[in-house]
């Protein structure tokens, strides 16, 4: 099949990484959508979450803005700028009847390629896990020091788990505790691309003075969506998640915040999302 040239001719290269990040159903007629937004007047990009109401035929009735990242990314034609970054996160999970969790990636503000460490600064939403109130739109930071959170799970016990992409190596599964700092970009089990070190870290291969992941993958597997199994015999309670780079599904069992086994199931496909029927 001949490759289509439509996207290359109609969409400027600077905007090709704009995307919908996640969709979360609140009920049969209302959804939350996380996505990139470009402000033409200020020439900046932000991450937004909007509530969309639909009718019985799933045609949109109306929409309203729930959240917008207060830190904006300035337009740049430089491919090395944060404007080009796809480290956006954007995963959502229901936490209770009135609140949701939203992950926001560092958007490449990591002090190595840019001159600030947004994941460590409380005045920036980047590199954070947020708890957003659906009624009054207030939000607070649950955890900081995250790189590119692609998987998010809230268990029946309201325990929070997060999967994120590391740099070269160092993909993480984190057990999230309120108020904790997970270290990025100060510490990582990964290294900078094409090297054997992470320049911001004194002791390579250690994760000192910050909350450690409960499991790390080296080399990277690029984890995506994560679910907890409830209807498969002998798998009940296990975590299952997809991967992009590794083209596999992983089954992980956790007991007392410890991974007791990690089973790889190769399927030779990039897995972006999972659902259990």
mmCIF file with all atom_site columns, N, CA, C and O in Angstrom, residues 95 101 129 131 142 152-155 157-162 174-178 182:
data_model
loop_
_atom_site.group_PDB
_atom_site.id
_atom_site.type_symbol
_atom_site.label_atom_id
_atom_site.label_alt_id
_atom_site.label_comp_id
_atom_site.label_asym_id
_atom_site.label_entity_id
_atom_site.label_seq_id
_atom_site.pdbx_PDB_ins_code
_atom_site.Cartn_x
_atom_site.Cartn_y
_atom_site.Cartn_z
_atom_site.occupancy
_atom_site.B_iso_or_equiv
_atom_site.pdbx_formal_charge
_atom_site.auth_seq_id
_atom_site.auth_comp_id
_atom_site.auth_asym_id
_atom_site.auth_atom_id
_atom_site.pdbx_PDB_model_num
ATOM 1  N N  . UNK A 1 95  ? -10.670 8.469  40.791 1.00 0.00 ? 95  UNK A N  1
ATOM 2  C CA . UNK A 1 95  ? -10.176 8.196  42.144 1.00 0.00 ? 95  UNK A CA 1
ATOM 3  C C  . UNK A 1 95  ? -11.326 7.983  43.120 1.00 0.00 ? 95  UNK A C  1
ATOM 4  O O  . UNK A 1 95  ? -11.280 7.107  43.956 1.00 0.00 ? 95  UNK A O  1
ATOM 5  N N  . UNK A 1 101 ? -7.517  11.371 38.841 1.00 0.00 ? 101 UNK A N  1
ATOM 6  C CA . UNK A 1 101 ? -6.078  11.535 38.793 1.00 0.00 ? 101 UNK A CA 1
ATOM 7  C C  . UNK A 1 101 ? -5.672  11.813 37.357 1.00 0.00 ? 101 UNK A C  1
ATOM 8  O O  . UNK A 1 101 ? -6.215  11.231 36.417 1.00 0.00 ? 101 UNK A O  1
ATOM 9  N N  . UNK A 1 129 ? 1.798   14.037 39.283 1.00 0.00 ? 129 UNK A N  1
ATOM 10 C CA . UNK A 1 129 ? 0.502   13.368 39.298 1.00 0.00 ? 129 UNK A CA 1
ATOM 11 C C  . UNK A 1 129 ? -0.439  14.287 40.051 1.00 0.00 ? 129 UNK A C  1
ATOM 12 O O  . UNK A 1 129 ? -0.149  14.697 41.185 1.00 0.00 ? 129 UNK A O  1
ATOM 13 N N  . UNK A 1 131 ? -4.441  15.501 41.405 1.00 0.00 ? 131 UNK A N  1
ATOM 14 C CA . UNK A 1 131 ? -5.779  15.080 41.823 1.00 0.00 ? 131 UNK A CA 1
ATOM 15 C C  . UNK A 1 131 ? -6.705  16.256 41.557 1.00 0.00 ? 131 UNK A C  1
ATOM 16 O O  . UNK A 1 131 ? -6.555  17.327 42.153 1.00 0.00 ? 131 UNK A O  1
ATOM 17 N N  . UNK A 1 142 ? -0.252  15.379 43.795 1.00 0.00 ? 142 UNK A N  1
ATOM 18 C CA . UNK A 1 142 ? -0.178  14.145 44.592 1.00 0.00 ? 142 UNK A CA 1
ATOM 19 C C  . UNK A 1 142 ? 1.273   13.696 44.729 1.00 0.00 ? 142 UNK A C  1
ATOM 20 O O  . UNK A 1 142 ? 1.726   13.333 45.813 1.00 0.00 ? 142 UNK A O  1
ATOM 21 N N  . UNK A 1 152 ? -1.527  4.300  34.338 1.00 0.00 ? 152 UNK A N  1
ATOM 22 C CA . UNK A 1 152 ? -2.044  4.758  35.626 1.00 0.00 ? 152 UNK A CA 1
ATOM 23 C C  . UNK A 1 152 ? -3.163  3.825  36.054 1.00 0.00 ? 152 UNK A C  1
ATOM 24 O O  . UNK A 1 152 ? -4.046  3.494  35.263 1.00 0.00 ? 152 UNK A O  1
ATOM 25 N N  . UNK A 1 153 ? -3.113  3.405  37.309 1.00 0.00 ? 153 UNK A N  1
ATOM 26 C CA . UNK A 1 153 ? -4.090  2.435  37.815 1.00 0.00 ? 153 UNK A CA 1
ATOM 27 C C  . UNK A 1 153 ? -4.470  2.772  39.251 1.00 0.00 ? 153 UNK A C  1
ATOM 28 O O  . UNK A 1 153 ? -3.597  3.044  40.076 1.00 0.00 ? 153 UNK A O  1
ATOM 29 N N  . UNK A 1 154 ? -5.772  2.747  39.528 1.00 0.00 ? 154 UNK A N  1
ATOM 30 C CA . UNK A 1 154 ? -6.282  2.852  40.889 1.00 0.00 ? 154 UNK A CA 1
ATOM 31 C C  . UNK A 1 154 ? -6.973  1.532  41.209 1.00 0.00 ? 154 UNK A C  1
ATOM 32 O O  . UNK A 1 154 ? -7.928  1.149  40.526 1.00 0.00 ? 154 UNK A O  1
ATOM 33 N N  . UNK A 1 155 ? -6.489  0.828  42.214 1.00 0.00 ? 155 UNK A N  1
ATOM 34 C CA . UNK A 1 155 ? -7.058  -0.472 42.566 1.00 0.00 ? 155 UNK A CA 1
ATOM 35 C C  . UNK A 1 155 ? -8.356  -0.300 43.350 1.00 0.00 ? 155 UNK A C  1
ATOM 36 O O  . UNK A 1 155 ? -8.731  0.813  43.735 1.00 0.00 ? 155 UNK A O  1
ATOM 37 N N  . UNK A 1 157 ? -8.775  -0.981 46.274 1.00 0.00 ? 157 UNK A N  1
ATOM 38 C CA . UNK A 1 157 ? -8.399  -0.494 47.602 1.00 0.00 ? 157 UNK A CA 1
ATOM 39 C C  . UNK A 1 157 ? -7.921  0.960  47.566 1.00 0.00 ? 157 UNK A C  1
ATOM 40 O O  . UNK A 1 157 ? -7.416  1.480  48.564 1.00 0.00 ? 157 UNK A O  1
ATOM 41 N N  . UNK A 1 158 ? -8.094  1.621  46.411 1.00 0.00 ? 158 UNK A N  1
ATOM 42 C CA . UNK A 1 158 ? -7.651  3.002  46.205 1.00 0.00 ? 158 UNK A CA 1
ATOM 43 C C  . UNK A 1 158 ? -6.133  3.153  46.280 1.00 0.00 ? 158 UNK A C  1
ATOM 44 O O  . UNK A 1 158 ? -5.618  4.232  46.588 1.00 0.00 ? 158 UNK A O  1
ATOM 45 N N  . UNK A 1 159 ? -5.398  2.079  45.991 1.00 0.00 ? 159 UNK A N  1
ATOM 46 C CA . UNK A 1 159 ? -3.953  2.177  45.846 1.00 0.00 ? 159 UNK A CA 1
ATOM 47 C C  . UNK A 1 159 ? -3.637  2.645  44.425 1.00 0.00 ? 159 UNK A C  1
ATOM 48 O O  . UNK A 1 159 ? -4.316  2.256  43.471 1.00 0.00 ? 159 UNK A O  1
ATOM 49 N N  . UNK A 1 160 ? -2.607  3.458  44.293 1.00 0.00 ? 160 UNK A N  1
ATOM 50 C CA . UNK A 1 160 ? -2.278  4.065  43.006 1.00 0.00 ? 160 UNK A CA 1
ATOM 51 C C  . UNK A 1 160 ? -0.955  3.506  42.496 1.00 0.00 ? 160 UNK A C  1
ATOM 52 O O  . UNK A 1 160 ? 0.052   3.514  43.219 1.00 0.00 ? 160 UNK A O  1
ATOM 53 N N  . UNK A 1 161 ? -0.954  3.040  41.250 1.00 0.00 ? 161 UNK A N  1
ATOM 54 C CA . UNK A 1 161 ? 0.265   2.572  40.594 1.00 0.00 ? 161 UNK A CA 1
ATOM 55 C C  . UNK A 1 161 ? 0.440   3.353  39.292 1.00 0.00 ? 161 UNK A C  1
ATOM 56 O O  . UNK A 1 161 ? -0.535  3.681  38.616 1.00 0.00 ? 161 UNK A O  1
ATOM 57 N N  . UNK A 1 162 ? 1.708   3.620  38.964 1.00 0.00 ? 162 UNK A N  1
ATOM 58 C CA . UNK A 1 162 ? 2.031   4.424  37.787 1.00 0.00 ? 162 UNK A CA 1
ATOM 59 C C  . UNK A 1 162 ? 3.181   3.787  37.021 1.00 0.00 ? 162 UNK A C  1
ATOM 60 O O  . UNK A 1 162 ? 4.144   3.307  37.616 1.00 0.00 ? 162 UNK A O  1
ATOM 61 N N  . UNK A 1 174 ? 5.810   2.409  39.635 1.00 0.00 ? 174 UNK A N  1
ATOM 62 C CA . UNK A 1 174 ? 5.838   3.091  40.921 1.00 0.00 ? 174 UNK A CA 1
ATOM 63 C C  . UNK A 1 174 ? 4.560   2.866  41.706 1.00 0.00 ? 174 UNK A C  1
ATOM 64 O O  . UNK A 1 174 ? 3.454   2.898  41.146 1.00 0.00 ? 174 UNK A O  1
ATOM 65 N N  . UNK A 1 175 ? 4.720   2.646  43.006 1.00 0.00 ? 175 UNK A N  1
ATOM 66 C CA . UNK A 1 175 ? 3.598   2.680  43.935 1.00 0.00 ? 175 UNK A CA 1
ATOM 67 C C  . UNK A 1 175 ? 3.523   4.105  44.461 1.00 0.00 ? 175 UNK A C  1
ATOM 68 O O  . UNK A 1 175 ? 4.459   4.595  45.096 1.00 0.00 ? 175 UNK A O  1
ATOM 69 N N  . UNK A 1 176 ? 2.432   4.790  44.154 1.00 0.00 ? 176 UNK A N  1
ATOM 70 C CA . UNK A 1 176 ? 2.334   6.213  44.437 1.00 0.00 ? 176 UNK A CA 1
ATOM 71 C C  . UNK A 1 176 ? 1.800   6.464  45.847 1.00 0.00 ? 176 UNK A C  1
ATOM 72 O O  . UNK A 1 176 ? 0.750   5.953  46.223 1.00 0.00 ? 176 UNK A O  1
ATOM 73 N N  . UNK A 1 177 ? 2.544   7.277  46.581 1.00 0.00 ? 177 UNK A N  1
ATOM 74 C CA . UNK A 1 177 ? 2.116   7.737  47.893 1.00 0.00 ? 177 UNK A CA 1
ATOM 75 C C  . UNK A 1 177 ? 1.996   9.255  47.864 1.00 0.00 ? 177 UNK A C  1
ATOM 76 O O  . UNK A 1 177 ? 2.836   9.943  47.270 1.00 0.00 ? 177 UNK A O  1
ATOM 77 N N  . UNK A 1 178 ? 0.981   9.780  48.522 1.00 0.00 ? 178 UNK A N  1
ATOM 78 C CA . UNK A 1 178 ? 0.726   11.206 48.507 1.00 0.00 ? 178 UNK A CA 1
ATOM 79 C C  . UNK A 1 178 ? 1.920   11.965 49.095 1.00 0.00 ? 178 UNK A C  1
ATOM 80 O O  . UNK A 1 178 ? 2.441   11.615 50.153 1.00 0.00 ? 178 UNK A O  1
ATOM 81 N N  . UNK A 1 182 ? 9.525   11.167 43.361 1.00 0.00 ? 182 UNK A N  1
ATOM 82 C CA . UNK A 1 182 ? 10.044  9.973  42.698 1.00 0.00 ? 182 UNK A CA 1
ATOM 83 C C  . UNK A 1 182 ? 11.349  10.233 41.927 1.00 0.00 ? 182 UNK A C  1
ATOM 84 O O  . UNK A 1 182 ? 11.827  9.361  41.221 1.00 0.00 ? 182 UNK A O  1
#
